[in-house]
Coordinates of C-alpha atoms and ligand atoms in Angstrom, one line a residue:
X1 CA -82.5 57.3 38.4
X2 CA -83.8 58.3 34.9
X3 CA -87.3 59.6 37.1
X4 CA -85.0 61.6 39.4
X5 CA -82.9 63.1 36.7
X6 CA -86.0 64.4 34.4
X7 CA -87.5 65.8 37.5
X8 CA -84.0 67.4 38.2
X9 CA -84.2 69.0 34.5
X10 CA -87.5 70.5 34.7
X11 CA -86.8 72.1 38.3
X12 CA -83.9 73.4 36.6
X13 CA -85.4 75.2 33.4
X14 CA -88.0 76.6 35.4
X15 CA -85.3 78.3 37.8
X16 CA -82.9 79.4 34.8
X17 CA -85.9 80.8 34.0
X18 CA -86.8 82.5 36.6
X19 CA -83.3 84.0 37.3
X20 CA -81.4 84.5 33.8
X21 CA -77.9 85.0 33.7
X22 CA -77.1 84.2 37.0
X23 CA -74.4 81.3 36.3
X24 CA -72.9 81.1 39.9
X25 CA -76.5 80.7 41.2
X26 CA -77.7 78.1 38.8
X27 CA -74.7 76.1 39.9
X28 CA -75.0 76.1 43.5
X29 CA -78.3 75.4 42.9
X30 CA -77.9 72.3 40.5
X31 CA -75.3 70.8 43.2
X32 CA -77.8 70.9 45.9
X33 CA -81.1 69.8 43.6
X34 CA -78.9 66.7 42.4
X35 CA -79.3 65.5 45.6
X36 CA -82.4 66.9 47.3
X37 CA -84.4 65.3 44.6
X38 CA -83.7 62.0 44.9
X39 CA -84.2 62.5 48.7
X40 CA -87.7 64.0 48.5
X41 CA -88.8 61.7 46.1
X42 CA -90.4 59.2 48.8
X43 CA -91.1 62.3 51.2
X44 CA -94.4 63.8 49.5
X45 CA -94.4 65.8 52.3
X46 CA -91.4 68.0 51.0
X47 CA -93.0 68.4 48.0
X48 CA -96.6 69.0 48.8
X49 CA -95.3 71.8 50.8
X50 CA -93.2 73.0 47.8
X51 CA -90.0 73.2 50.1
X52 CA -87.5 73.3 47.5
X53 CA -89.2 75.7 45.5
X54 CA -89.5 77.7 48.7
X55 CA -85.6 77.2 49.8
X56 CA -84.3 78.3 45.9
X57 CA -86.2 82.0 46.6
X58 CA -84.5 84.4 48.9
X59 CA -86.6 86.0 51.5
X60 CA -85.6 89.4 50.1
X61 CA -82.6 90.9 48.5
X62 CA -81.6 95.0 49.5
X63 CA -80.0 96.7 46.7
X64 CA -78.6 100.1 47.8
X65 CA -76.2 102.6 46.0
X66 CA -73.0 103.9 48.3
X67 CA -71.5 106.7 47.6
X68 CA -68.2 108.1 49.0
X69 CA -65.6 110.6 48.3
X70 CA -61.7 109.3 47.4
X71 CA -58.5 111.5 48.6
X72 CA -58.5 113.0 45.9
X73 CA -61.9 114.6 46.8
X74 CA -64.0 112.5 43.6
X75 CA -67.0 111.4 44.4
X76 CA -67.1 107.8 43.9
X77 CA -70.4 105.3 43.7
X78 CA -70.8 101.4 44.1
X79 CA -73.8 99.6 44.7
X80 CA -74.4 97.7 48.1
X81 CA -76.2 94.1 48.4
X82 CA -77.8 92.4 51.1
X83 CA -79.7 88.6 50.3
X84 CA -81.9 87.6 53.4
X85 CA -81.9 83.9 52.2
X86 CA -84.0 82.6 54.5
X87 CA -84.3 83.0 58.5
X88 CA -86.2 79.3 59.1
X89 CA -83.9 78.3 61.8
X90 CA -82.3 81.7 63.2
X91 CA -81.7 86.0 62.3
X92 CA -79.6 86.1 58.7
X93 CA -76.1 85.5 59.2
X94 CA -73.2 85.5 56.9
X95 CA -70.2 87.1 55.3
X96 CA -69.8 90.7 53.2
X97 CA -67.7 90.6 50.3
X98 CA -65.5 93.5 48.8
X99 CA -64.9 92.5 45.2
X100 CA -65.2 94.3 41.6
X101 CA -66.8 90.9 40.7
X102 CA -69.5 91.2 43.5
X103 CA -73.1 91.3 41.8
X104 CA -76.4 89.8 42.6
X105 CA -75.8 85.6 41.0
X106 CA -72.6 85.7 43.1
X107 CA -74.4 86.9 46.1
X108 CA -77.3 84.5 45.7
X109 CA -75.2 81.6 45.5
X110 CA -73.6 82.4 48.4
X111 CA -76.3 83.1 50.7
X112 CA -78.3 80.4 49.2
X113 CA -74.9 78.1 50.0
X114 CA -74.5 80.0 53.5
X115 CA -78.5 78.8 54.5
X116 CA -77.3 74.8 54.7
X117 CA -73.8 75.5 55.6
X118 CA -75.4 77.5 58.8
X119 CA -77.6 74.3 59.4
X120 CA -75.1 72.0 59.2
X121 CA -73.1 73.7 62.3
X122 CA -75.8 73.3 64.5
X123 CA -76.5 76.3 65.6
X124 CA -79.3 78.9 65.2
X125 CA -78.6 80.7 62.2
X126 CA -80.2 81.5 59.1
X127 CA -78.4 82.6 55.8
X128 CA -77.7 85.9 54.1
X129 CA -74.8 86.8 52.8
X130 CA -74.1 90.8 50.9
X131 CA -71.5 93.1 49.5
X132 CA -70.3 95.7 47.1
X133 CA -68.3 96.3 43.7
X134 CA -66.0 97.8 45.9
X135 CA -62.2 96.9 44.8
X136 CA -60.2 97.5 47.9
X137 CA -57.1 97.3 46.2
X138 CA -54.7 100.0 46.2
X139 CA -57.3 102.3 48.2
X140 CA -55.8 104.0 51.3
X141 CA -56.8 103.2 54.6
X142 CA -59.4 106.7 54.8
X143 CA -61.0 105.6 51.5
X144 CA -61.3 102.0 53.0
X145 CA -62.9 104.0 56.1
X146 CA -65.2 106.1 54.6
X147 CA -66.5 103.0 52.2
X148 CA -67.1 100.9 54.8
X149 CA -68.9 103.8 56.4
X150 CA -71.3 104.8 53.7
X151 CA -72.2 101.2 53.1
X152 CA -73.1 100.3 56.9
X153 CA -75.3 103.7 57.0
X154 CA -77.5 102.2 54.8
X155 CA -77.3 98.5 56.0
X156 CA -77.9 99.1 59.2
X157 CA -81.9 99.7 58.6
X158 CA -81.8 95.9 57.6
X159 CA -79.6 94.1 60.2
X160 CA -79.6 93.7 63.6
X161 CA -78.1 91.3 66.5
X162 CA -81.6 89.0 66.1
X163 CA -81.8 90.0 62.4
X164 CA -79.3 89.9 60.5
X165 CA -75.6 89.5 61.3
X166 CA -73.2 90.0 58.7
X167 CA -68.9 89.3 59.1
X168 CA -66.3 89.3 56.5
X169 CA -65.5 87.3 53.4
X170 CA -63.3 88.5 50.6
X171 CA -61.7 91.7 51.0
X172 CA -63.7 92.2 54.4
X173 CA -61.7 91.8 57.1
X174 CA -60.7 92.6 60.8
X175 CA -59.7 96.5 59.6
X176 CA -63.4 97.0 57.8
X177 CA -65.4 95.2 60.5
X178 CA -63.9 97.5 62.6
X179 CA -64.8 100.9 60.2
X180 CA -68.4 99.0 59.9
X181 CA -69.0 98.4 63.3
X182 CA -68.0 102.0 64.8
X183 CA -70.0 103.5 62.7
X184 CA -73.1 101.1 63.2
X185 CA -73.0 101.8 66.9
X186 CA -72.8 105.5 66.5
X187 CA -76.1 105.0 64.1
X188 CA -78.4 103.2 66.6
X189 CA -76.5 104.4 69.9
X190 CA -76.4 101.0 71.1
X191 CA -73.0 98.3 71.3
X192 CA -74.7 95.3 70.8
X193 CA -73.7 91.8 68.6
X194 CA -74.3 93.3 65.1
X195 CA -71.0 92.2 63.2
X196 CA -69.2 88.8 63.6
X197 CA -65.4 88.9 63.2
X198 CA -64.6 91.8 65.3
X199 CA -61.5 92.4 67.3
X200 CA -61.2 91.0 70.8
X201 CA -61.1 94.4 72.6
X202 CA -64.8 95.2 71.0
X203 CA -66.5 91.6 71.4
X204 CA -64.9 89.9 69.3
X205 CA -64.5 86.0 70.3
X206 CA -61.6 84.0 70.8
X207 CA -60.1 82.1 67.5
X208 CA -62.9 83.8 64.6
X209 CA -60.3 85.1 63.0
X210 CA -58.5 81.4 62.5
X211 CA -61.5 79.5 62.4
X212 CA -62.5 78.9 58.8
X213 CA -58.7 77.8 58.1
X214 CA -58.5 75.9 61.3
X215 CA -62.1 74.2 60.3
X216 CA -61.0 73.0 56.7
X217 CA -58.0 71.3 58.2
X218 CA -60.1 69.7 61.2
X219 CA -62.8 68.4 58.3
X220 CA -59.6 67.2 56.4
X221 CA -58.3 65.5 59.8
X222 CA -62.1 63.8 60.3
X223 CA -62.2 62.4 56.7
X224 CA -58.6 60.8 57.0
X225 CA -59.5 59.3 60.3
X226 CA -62.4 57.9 58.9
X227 CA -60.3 56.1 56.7
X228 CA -57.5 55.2 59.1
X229 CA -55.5 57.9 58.2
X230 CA -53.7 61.2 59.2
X231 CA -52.3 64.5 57.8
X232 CA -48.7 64.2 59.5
X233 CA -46.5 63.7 56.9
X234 CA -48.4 64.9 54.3
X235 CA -47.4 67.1 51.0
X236 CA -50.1 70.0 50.9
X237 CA -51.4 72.1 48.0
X238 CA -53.3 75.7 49.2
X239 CA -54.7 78.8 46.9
X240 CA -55.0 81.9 48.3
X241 CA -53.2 83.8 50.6
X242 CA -55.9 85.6 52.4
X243 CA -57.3 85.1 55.6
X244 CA -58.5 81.3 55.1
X245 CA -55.9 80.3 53.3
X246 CA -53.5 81.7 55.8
X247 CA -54.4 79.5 58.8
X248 CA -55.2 76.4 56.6
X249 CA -51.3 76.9 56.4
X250 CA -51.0 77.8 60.3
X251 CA -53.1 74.5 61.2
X252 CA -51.3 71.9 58.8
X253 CA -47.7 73.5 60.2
X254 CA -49.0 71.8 63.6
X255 CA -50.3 69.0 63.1
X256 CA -47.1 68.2 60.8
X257 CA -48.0 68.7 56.9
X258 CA -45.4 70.4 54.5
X259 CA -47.5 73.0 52.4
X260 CA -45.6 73.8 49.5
X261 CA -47.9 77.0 47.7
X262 CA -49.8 80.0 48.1
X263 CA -51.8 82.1 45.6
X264 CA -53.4 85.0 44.2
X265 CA -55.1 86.2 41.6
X266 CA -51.8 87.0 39.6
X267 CA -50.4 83.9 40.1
X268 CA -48.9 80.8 43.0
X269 CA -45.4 80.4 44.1
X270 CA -44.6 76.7 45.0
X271 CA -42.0 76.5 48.1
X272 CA -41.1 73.1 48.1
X273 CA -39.1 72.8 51.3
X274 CA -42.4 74.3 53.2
X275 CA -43.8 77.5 54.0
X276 CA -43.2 77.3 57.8
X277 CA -44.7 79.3 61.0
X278 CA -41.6 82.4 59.9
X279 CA -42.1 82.4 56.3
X280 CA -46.0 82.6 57.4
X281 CA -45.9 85.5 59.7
X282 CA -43.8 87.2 56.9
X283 CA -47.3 86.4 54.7
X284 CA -49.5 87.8 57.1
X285 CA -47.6 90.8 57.7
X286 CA -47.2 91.3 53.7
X287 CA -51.1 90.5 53.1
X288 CA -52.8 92.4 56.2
X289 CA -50.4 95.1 56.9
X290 CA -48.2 95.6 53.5
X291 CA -50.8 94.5 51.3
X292 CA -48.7 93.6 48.7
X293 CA -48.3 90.3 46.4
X294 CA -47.7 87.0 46.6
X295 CA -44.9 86.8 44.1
X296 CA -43.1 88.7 46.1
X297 CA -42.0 85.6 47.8
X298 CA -39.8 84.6 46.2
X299 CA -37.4 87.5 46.3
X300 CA -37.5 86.8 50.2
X301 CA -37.3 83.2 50.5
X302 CA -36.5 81.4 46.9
X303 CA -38.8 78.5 45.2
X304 CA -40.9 79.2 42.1
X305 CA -43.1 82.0 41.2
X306 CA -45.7 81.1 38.2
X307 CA -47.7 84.4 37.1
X308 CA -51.2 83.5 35.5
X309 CA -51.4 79.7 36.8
X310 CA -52.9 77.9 39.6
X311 CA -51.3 75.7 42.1
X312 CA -53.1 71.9 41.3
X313 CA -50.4 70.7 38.7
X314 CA -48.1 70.4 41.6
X315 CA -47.7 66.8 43.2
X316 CA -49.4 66.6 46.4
X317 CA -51.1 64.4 48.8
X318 CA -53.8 67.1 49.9
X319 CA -55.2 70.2 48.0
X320 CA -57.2 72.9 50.0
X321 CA -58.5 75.6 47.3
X322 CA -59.0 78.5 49.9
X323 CA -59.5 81.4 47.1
X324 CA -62.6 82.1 45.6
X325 CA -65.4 80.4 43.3
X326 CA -64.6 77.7 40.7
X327 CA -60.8 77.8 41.0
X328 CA -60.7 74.0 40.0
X329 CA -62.2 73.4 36.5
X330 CA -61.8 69.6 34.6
X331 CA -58.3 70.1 34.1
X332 CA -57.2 71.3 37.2
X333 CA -59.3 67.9 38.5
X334 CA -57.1 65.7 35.9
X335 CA -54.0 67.3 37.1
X336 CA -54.7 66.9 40.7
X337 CA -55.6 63.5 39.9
X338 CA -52.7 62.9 38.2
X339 CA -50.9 64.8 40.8
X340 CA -51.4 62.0 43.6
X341 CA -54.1 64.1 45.4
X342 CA -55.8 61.8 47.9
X343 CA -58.2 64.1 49.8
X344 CA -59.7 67.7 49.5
X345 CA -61.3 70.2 51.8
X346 CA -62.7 73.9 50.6
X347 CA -62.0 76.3 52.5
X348 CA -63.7 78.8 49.9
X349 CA -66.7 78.6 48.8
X350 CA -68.3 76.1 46.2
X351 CA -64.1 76.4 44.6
X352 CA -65.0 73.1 42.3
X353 CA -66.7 73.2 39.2
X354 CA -69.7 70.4 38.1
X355 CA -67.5 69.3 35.6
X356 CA -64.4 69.0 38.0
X357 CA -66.6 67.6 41.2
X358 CA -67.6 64.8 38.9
X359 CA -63.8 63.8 37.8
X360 CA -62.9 64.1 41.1
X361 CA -66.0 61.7 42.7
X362 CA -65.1 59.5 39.7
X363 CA -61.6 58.9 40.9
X364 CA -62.4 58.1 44.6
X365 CA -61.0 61.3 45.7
X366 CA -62.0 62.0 49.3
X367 CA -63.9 65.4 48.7
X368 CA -65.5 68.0 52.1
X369 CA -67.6 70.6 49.3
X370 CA -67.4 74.4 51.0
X371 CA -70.8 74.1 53.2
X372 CA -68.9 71.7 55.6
X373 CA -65.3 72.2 55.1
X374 CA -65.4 75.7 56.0
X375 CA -68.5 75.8 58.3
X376 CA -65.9 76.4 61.0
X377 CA -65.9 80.2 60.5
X378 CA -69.6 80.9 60.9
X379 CA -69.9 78.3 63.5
X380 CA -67.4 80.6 65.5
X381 CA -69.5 83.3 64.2
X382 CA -71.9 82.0 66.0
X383 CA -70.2 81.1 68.9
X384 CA -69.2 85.4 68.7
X385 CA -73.1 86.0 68.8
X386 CA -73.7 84.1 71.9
X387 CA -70.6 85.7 73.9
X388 CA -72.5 88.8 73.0
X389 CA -75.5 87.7 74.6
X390 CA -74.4 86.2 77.0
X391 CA -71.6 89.2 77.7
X392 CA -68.9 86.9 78.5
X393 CA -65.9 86.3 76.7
X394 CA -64.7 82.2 76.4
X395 CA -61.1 81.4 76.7
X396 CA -58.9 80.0 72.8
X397 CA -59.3 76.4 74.6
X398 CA -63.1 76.7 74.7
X399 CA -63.6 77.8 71.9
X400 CA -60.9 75.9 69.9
X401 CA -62.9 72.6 71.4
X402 CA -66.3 73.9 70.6
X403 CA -65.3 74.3 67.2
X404 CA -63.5 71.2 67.2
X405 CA -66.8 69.3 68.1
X406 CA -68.7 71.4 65.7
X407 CA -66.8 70.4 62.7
X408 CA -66.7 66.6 64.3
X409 CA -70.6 66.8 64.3
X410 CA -70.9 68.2 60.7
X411 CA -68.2 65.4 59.6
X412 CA -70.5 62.3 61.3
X413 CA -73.5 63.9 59.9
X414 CA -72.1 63.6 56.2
X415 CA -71.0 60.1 57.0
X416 CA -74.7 59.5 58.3
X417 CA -76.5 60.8 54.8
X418 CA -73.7 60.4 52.2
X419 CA -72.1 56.6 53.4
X420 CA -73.0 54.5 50.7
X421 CA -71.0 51.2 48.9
X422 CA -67.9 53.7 47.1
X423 CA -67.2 55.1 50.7
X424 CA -68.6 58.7 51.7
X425 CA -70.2 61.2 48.9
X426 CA -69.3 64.5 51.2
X427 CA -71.6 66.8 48.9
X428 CA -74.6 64.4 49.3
X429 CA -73.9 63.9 52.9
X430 CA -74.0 68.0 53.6
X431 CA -76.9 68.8 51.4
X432 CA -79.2 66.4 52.8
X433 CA -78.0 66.3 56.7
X434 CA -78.1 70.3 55.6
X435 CA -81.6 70.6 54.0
X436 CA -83.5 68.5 56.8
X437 CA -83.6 70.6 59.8
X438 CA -84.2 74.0 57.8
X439 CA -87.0 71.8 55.9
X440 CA -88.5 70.7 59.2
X441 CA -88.7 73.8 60.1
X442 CA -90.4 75.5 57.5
X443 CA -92.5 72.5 57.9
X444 CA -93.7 73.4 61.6
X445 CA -94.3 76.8 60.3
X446 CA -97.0 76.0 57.6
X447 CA -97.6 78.5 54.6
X448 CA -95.4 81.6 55.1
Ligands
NDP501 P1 -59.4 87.3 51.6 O1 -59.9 88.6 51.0 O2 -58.7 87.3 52.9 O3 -58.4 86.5 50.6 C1 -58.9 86.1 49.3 C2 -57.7 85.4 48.6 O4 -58.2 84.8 47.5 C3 -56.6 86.4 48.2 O5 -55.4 85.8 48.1 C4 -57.1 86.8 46.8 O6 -56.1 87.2 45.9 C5 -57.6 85.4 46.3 N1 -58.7 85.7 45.3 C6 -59.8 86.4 45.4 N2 -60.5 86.4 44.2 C7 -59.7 85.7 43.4 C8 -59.9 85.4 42.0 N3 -60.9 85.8 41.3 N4 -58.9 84.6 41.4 C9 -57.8 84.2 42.1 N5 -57.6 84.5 43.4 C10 -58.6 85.2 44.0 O7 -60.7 86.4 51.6 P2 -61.0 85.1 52.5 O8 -59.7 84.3 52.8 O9 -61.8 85.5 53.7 O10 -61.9 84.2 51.5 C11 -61.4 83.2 50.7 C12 -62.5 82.3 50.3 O11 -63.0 81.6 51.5 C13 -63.8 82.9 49.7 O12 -64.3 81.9 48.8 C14 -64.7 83.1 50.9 O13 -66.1 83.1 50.4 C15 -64.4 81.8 51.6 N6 -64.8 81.9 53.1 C16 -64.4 82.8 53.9 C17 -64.7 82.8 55.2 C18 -64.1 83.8 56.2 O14 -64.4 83.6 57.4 N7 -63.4 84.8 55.8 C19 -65.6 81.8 55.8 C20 -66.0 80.8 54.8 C21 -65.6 80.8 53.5 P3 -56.0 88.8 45.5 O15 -55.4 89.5 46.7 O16 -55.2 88.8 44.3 O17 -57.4 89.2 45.2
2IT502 O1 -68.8 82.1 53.8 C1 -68.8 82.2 55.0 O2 -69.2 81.3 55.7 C2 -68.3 83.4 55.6 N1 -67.8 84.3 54.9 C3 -68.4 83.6 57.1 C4 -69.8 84.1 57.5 C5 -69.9 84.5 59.0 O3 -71.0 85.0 59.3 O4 -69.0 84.3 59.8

């Protein structure tokens, strides 16, 4: 262990520094070395060909600057992101995110993240993932519009339907795929699977807008049955109150949970009879139509509002963090722990902090990390990009079952590389069962 850990430390200095500063990607980074390392150890192979090495370098990252005019007639400027992670096993694919917090470690981690997430479905896709400092907030619809516009003017040299297909993530939604995709198809003059995520009447498919919600909940309903267990009945914790966290809700309502909080980033309101299918179309309509705030709640159904706080110091069984990056530190771990949390699935991405993860693993808690739990949304992604192709649209059934077997398949493959005498390490599982076919591939492909 001592061997694996000092060889651990050096491949981390030397990518610290490599890439100062860039916290969020020297974390995602250090979660998926922990275990690669151990795992090429016996595999010169891996090494030889410096695979690692390769995998922690993006193929290329486009910086671009995207300027447009508010209604007030200023002219505005943001800068524009796209990583190409790495293409190994299909064209770039994953999210855009609209956030004032948006710059290039954030972006890295994510596409680095999205490479063995995109793996893990399955399917062949590669990993990217891009963006802009662009706060969405509070801008009218024609700002929104003429944003999404400048930004896809200049991203549409890169991308393309066997390039690179982005879809949304935070603050990119069904109302900016749309702005993005009209305006890439007036660009090239062709309609054609560029953007995933877009509404059915333009080729969009069948339950994308659900999936990653759905997804976290079917990797949640995989784990429990793995241990004999099942989610009826069960007291739920969720952050957010965006599009994943949203039908994390919808799902658990089914398949007979009580989820007792939402969030965002002013605060949670806890609910504890249950925020049911009504209160939840009140949500949606407040979020994606209104969009207004989360505390405001309360003022139509009761419970608790708590501005500045997160949800995890409220008792639960289950706890599905569906926000953004490192929304559980240590003592957010202690007080889920404490709590009576038994299981958790991420719905966003890497949500957990080292610190937290190792709490968490320390007190047997039943933990899906973000590149499986919420897999389901770029595996419908992908599922969107063959419709395209294929120029057919699949019925809800069909494509609620693919994904069904999807997020199955991902669940047995963490069982089959993370199974060990404490039960199932989930993160261990994902990397490696993740890392293997992209490294196989780059394997086949020799020096390039
Ligand atoms: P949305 O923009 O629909 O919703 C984001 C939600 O998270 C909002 O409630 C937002 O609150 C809250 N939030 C964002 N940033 C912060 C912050 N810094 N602190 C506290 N709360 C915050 O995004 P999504 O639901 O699409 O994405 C949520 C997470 O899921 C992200 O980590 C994303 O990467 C991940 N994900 C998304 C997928 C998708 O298909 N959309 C697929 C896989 C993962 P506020 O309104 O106050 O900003
Ligand atoms: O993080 C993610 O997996 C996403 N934002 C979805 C990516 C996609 O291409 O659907």
């Amino acid at each position: 262990m001592a061997k694996h850990d000092e060889a651990l430390e050096r491949f981390m200095q030397g990518l610290i520094r490599r890439n100062p500063n860039e916290t969020e990607f020297h974390q995602a980074v250090q979660e998926v070395a922990t275990d690669i390392i151990p795992f090429i150890a016996d595999k010169p192979v891996y090494q030889d060909m410096q695979i690692l090495e390769r995998l922690t370098e993006p193929d290329r990252i486009i910086i671009f600057r995207v300027c447009w005019q508010d209604d007030e007639g200023n002219v505005r400027t943001n800068r524009g992101m796209r990583v190409q992670w790495c293409n190994a096993i299909g064209p770039y694919k994953g999210g855009i995110r609209f956030h004032p917090s948006v710059n290039q470690s954030i972006l890295k981690f994510l596409g680095f993240e999205q490479t063995f997430k995109n793996s893990l479905t399955g399917l062949p896709m590669g990993g990217g993932k891009g963006g802009a400092d662009f706060n969405p907030k509070g801008k009218s619809d024609a700002e929104v519009m003429r944003f999404c516009q400048s930004f896809i003017t200049e991203l549409s040299r890169h991308i393309g339907p066997d390039t690179d297909v982005p879809a949304g993530d935070i603050g990119v939604g069904a109302r900016e795929v749309g702005y993005m995709f009209g305006q890439y198809k007036r660009l090239v003059n062709r309609f054609e699977g560029v953007l995933t995520g877009k509404a059915l009447e333009f080729g969009g498919s069948q339950i994308r807008t659900e999936a990653t919600g759905y997804g976290a909940v079917y990797m949640m309903e995989n784990m429990l049955a793995h241990a004999g267990e099942s989610i009826d009945g069960k007291v739920c914790l969720v952050s957010g109150s965006g599009n994943v966290a949203t039908y994390t809700v919808e799902k658990l309502n089914q398949l007979g949970a009580r989820v007792v909080t939402l969030s965002d980033s002013n605060g949670f309101i806890y609910d504890k009879e249950g925020i049911n299918a009504e209160k939840l179309a009140w949500v949606n309509d407040l979020k994606n139509k209104r969009r207004g705030r989360i505390s405001e709640y309360v003022k139509q159904f009761g419970g608790e509002y708590h501005a500045d706080k997160r949800p995890w110091a409220v008792p639960c069984d289950l706890a599905f963090p569906c926000a953004t990056q490192n929304e559980i530190d240590a003592s957010d771990a202690m007080a889920l722990i404490n709590g009576g949390c038994k299981a958790i699935s991420e719905g966003a991405n890497m949500p957990t902090d080292p610190a937290a993860i190792g709490l968490l693993r320390d007190a047997r808690i039943k933990h899906a990390p973000s590149k499986a739990a919420n897999a389901g949304g770029v595996a419908v992604s992908g599922l969107e990009m063959s419709q395209n192709s294929l120029r057919i649209s699949w019925d809800r059934g069909e494509v609620d079952d693919r994904l069904k077997g999807i997020i199955k398949r991902i669940h047995d493959q963490c069982v089959q590389y993370g199974e060990g005498k404490e039960g199932v390490d989930y993160f261990k599982g994902a990397n490696v069962a993740g890392f293997v076919k992209v490294a196989n591939a780059m394997l086949a492909y020799g020096v390039v």
